[in-house]
GROMACS .gro file of C-alpha atoms in nm:
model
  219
    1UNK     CA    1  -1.475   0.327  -0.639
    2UNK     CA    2  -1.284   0.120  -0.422
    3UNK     CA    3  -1.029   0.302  -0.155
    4UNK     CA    4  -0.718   0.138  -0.048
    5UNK     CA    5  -0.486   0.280   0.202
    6UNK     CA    6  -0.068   0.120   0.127
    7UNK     CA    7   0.174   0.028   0.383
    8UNK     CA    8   0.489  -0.048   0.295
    9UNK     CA    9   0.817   0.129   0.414
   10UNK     CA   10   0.979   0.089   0.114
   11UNK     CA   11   0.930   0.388  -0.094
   12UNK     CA   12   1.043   0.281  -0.433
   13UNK     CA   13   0.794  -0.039  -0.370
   14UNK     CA   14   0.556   0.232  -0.228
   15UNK     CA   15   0.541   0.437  -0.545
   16UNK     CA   16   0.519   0.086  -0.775
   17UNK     CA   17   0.239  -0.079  -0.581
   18UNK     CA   18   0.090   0.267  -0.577
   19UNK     CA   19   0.077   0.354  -0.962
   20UNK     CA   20  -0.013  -0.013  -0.989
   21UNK     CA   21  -0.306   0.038  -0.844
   22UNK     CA   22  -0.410   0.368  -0.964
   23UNK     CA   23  -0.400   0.251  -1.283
   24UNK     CA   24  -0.703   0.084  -1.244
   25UNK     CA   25  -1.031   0.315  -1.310
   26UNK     CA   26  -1.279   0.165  -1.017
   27UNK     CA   27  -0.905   0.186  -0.764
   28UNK     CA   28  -0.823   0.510  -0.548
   29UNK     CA   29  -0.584   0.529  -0.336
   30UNK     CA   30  -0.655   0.728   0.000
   31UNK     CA   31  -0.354   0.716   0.197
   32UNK     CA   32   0.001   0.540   0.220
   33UNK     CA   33   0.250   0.510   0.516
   34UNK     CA   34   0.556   0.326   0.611
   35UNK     CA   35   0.537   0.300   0.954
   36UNK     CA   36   0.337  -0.001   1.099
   37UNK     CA   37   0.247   0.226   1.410
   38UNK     CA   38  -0.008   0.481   1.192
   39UNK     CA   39  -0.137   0.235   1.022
   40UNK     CA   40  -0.450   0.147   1.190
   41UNK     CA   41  -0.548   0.504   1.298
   42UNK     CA   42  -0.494   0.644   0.884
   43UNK     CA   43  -0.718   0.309   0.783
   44UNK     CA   44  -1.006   0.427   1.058
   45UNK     CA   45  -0.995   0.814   0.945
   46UNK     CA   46  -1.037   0.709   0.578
   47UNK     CA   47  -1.295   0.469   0.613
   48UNK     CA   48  -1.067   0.247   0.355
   49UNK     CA   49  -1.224  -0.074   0.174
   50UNK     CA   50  -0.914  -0.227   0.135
   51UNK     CA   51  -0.565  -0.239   0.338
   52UNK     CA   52  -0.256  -0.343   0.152
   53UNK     CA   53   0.014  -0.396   0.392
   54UNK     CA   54   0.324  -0.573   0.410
   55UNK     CA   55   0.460  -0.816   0.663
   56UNK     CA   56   0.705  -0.634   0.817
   57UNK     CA   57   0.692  -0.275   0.886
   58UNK     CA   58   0.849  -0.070   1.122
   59UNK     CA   59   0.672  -0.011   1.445
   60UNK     CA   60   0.434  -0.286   1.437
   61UNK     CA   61   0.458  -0.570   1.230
   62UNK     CA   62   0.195  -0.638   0.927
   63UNK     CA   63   0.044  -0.915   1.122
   64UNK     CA   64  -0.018  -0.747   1.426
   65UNK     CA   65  -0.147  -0.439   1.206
   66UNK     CA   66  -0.407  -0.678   1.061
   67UNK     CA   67  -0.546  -0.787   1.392
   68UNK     CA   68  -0.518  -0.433   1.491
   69UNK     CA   69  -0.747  -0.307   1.205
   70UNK     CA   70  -0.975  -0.595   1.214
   71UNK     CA   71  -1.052  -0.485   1.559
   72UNK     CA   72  -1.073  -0.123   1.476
   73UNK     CA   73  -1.220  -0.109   1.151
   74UNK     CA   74  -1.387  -0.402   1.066
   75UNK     CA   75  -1.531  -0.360   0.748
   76UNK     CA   76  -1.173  -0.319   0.618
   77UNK     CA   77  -1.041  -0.626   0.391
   78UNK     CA   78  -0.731  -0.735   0.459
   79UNK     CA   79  -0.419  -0.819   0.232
   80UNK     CA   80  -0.046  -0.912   0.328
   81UNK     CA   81   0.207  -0.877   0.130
   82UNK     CA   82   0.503  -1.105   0.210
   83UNK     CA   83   0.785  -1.268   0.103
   84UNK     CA   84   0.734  -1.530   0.361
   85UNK     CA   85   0.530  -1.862   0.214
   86UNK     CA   86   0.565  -2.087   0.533
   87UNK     CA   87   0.194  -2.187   0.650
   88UNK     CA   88   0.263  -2.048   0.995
   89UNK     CA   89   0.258  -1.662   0.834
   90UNK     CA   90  -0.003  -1.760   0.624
   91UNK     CA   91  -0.203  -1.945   0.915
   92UNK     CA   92  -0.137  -1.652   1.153
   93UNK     CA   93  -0.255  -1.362   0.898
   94UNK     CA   94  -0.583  -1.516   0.817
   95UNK     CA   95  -0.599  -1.553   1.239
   96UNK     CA   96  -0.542  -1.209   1.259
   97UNK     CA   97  -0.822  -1.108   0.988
   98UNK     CA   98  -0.632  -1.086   0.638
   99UNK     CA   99  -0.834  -1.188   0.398
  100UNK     CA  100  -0.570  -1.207   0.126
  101UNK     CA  101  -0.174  -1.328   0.142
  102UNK     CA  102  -0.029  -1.239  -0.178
  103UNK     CA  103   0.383  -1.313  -0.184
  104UNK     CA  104   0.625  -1.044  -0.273
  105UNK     CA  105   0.752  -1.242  -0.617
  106UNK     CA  106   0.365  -1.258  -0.768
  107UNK     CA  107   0.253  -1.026  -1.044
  108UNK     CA  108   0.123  -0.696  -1.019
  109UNK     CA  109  -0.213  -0.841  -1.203
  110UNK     CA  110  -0.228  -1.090  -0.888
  111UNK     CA  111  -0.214  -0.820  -0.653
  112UNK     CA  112  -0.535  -0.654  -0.840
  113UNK     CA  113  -0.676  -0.967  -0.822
  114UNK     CA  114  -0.642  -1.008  -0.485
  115UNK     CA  115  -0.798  -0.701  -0.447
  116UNK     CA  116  -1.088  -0.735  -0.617
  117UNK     CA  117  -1.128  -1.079  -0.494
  118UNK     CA  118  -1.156  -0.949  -0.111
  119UNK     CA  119  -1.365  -0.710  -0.175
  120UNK     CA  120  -1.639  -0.968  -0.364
  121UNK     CA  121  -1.605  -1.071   0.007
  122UNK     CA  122  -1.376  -1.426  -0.118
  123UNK     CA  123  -1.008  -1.478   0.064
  124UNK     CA  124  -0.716  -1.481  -0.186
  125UNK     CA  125  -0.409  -1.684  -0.146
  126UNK     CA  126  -0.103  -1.616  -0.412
  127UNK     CA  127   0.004  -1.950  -0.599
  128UNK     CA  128   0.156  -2.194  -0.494
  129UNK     CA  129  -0.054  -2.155  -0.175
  130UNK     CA  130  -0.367  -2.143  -0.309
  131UNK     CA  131  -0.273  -2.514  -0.445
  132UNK     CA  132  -0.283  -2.623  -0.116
  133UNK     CA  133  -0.600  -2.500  -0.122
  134UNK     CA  134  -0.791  -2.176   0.061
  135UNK     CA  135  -1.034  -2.382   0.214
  136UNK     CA  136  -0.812  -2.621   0.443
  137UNK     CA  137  -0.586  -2.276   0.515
  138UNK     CA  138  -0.945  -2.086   0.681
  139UNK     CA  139  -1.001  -2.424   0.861
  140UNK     CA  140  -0.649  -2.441   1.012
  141UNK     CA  141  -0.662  -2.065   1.073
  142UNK     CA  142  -0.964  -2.149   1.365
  143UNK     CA  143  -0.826  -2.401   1.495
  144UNK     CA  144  -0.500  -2.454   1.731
  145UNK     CA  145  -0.387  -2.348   2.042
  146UNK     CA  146  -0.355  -1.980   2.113
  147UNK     CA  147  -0.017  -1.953   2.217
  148UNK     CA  148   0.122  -1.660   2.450
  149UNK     CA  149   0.197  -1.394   2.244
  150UNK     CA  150  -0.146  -1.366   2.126
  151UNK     CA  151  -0.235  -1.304   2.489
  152UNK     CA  152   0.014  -0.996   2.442
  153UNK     CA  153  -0.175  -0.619   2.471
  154UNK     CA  154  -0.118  -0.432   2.152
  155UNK     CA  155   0.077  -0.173   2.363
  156UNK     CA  156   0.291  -0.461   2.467
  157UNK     CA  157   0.345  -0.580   2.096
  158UNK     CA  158   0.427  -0.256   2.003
  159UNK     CA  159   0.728  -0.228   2.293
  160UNK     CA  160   0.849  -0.570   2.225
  161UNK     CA  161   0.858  -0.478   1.767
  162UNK     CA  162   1.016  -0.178   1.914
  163UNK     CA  163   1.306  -0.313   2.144
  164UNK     CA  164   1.355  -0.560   1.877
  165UNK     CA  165   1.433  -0.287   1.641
  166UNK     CA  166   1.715  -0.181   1.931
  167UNK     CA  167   1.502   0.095   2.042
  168UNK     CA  168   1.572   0.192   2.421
  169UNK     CA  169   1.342   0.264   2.680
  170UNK     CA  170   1.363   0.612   2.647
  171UNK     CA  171   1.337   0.645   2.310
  172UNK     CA  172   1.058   0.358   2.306
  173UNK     CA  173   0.855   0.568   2.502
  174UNK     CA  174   0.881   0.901   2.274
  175UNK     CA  175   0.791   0.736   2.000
  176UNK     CA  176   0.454   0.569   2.167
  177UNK     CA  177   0.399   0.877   2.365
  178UNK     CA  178   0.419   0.733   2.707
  179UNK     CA  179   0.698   0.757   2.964
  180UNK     CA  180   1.026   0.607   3.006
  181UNK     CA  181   0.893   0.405   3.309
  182UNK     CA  182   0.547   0.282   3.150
  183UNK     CA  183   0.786   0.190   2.872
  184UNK     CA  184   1.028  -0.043   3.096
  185UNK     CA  185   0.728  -0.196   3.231
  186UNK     CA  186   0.598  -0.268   2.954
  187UNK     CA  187   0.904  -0.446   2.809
  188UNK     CA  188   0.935  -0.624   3.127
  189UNK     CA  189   0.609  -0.794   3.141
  190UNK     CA  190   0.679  -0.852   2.778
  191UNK     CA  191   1.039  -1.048   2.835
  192UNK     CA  192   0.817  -1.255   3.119
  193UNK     CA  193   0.524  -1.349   2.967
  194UNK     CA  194   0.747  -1.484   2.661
  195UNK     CA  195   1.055  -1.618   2.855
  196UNK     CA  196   1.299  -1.441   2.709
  197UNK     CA  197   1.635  -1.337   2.913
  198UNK     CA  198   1.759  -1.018   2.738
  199UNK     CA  199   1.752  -0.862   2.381
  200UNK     CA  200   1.938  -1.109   2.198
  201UNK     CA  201   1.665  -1.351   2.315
  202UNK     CA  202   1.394  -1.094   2.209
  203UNK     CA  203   1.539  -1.034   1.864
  204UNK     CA  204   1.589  -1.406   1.794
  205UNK     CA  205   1.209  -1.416   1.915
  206UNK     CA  206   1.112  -1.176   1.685
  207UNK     CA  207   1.268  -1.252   1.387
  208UNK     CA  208   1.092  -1.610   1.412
  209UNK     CA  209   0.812  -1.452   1.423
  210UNK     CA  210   0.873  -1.231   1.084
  211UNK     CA  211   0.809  -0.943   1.305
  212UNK     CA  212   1.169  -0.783   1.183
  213UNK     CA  213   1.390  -0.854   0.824
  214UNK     CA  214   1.679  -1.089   0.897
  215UNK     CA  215   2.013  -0.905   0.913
  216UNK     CA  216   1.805  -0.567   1.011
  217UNK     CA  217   1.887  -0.552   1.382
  218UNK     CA  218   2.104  -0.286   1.573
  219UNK     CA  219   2.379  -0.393   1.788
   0.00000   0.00000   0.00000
């Protein structure tokens, strides 16, 4: 029996994806959240095979969840679900440890493939990216420059997803249990490290990087 943990913060998409998969005798799944912040702590307690989670979440960011998880739990395979086809997502998942990358417009029988097909220990990449084929996307996904915000702490992803989201420091620093101080810090060294000049900057910053839905900000 195969366990899957779900993260998605839609719940009507939750509930789908979930009786998707539960239809399927050899499937279980183990737990389901939709905030990108629990994600890699309910994956470690269950000991899940499997990690369906979309691309952007609240909190943290699907991508940055992956990387998270890959360093936590290891054994864990990896899918994203997106809406996003542009190699760069694609490039950066599989960077991050997602062994799948299955767009939000495929089939629930693609999903199930996907599935199955990271667990046989084989990456999965929806049509039409797997016709650009799976093995040049691995080989891209090595190579490159690292570029700054992969030199980013998770703590300091997590501040930059949240001020992006319009959190303030404050309220940033309830919601990652550390202070209002450690939280402004935090932000700080984020804004320098990336160059950015205020929040407009850092929301612009982050929606390139699919880290928030466009037209999802707060004034």
């Amino acid at each position: 029996m195969a366990t899957i943990v779900l993260a998605e913060d839609h719940h009507v998409v939750r509930e789908g994806i979930r009786a998707l998969l539960e239809r399927q005798r050899d499937f279980t799944v183990v737990g389901e959240t939709s905030d990108g912040l629990e994600v890699a702590g309910l994956v470690e307690r269950t000991s899940a095979d499997v990690l369906v989670v979309d691309l952007v979440m609240p909190g943290l960011g699907g991508l940055d969840v992956a990387r998270e998880v890959t360093r936590r739990s290891p054994k864990t395979r990896i899918v994203i679900l997106s809406m996003h086809s542009g190699e760069a997502f694609v490039l950066q998942a599989l960077r991050n440890g997602a062994a799948g990358y299955v767009l939000k417009e495929s089939t629930g029988a693609e999903l199930v493939q996907a599935i199955r097909q990271v667990l046989e220990g084989r990456p999965f990449l929806s049509p039409p990216l797997s016709e650009k084929a799976i093995e040049s996307y691995v080989a891209k996904s090595r190579m490159g420059d690292v570029d700054i915000y992969e030199m980013l702490t998770t703590r300091e992803r997590e501040v930059l997803h949240l001020a992006a989201e319009g959190l303030s420091n404050p309220a940033i620093g309830e919601r990652l249990g550390i202070s209002p101080r450690t939280a402004e810090t935090h932000r700080a060294h984020v804004m320098q490290k990336l160059g950015l000049r205020n929040r407009a900057d850092l929301v612009v910053y982050a929606l390139k990087r699919g880290l928030l839905p466009a037209g999802n900000t707060a004034p």
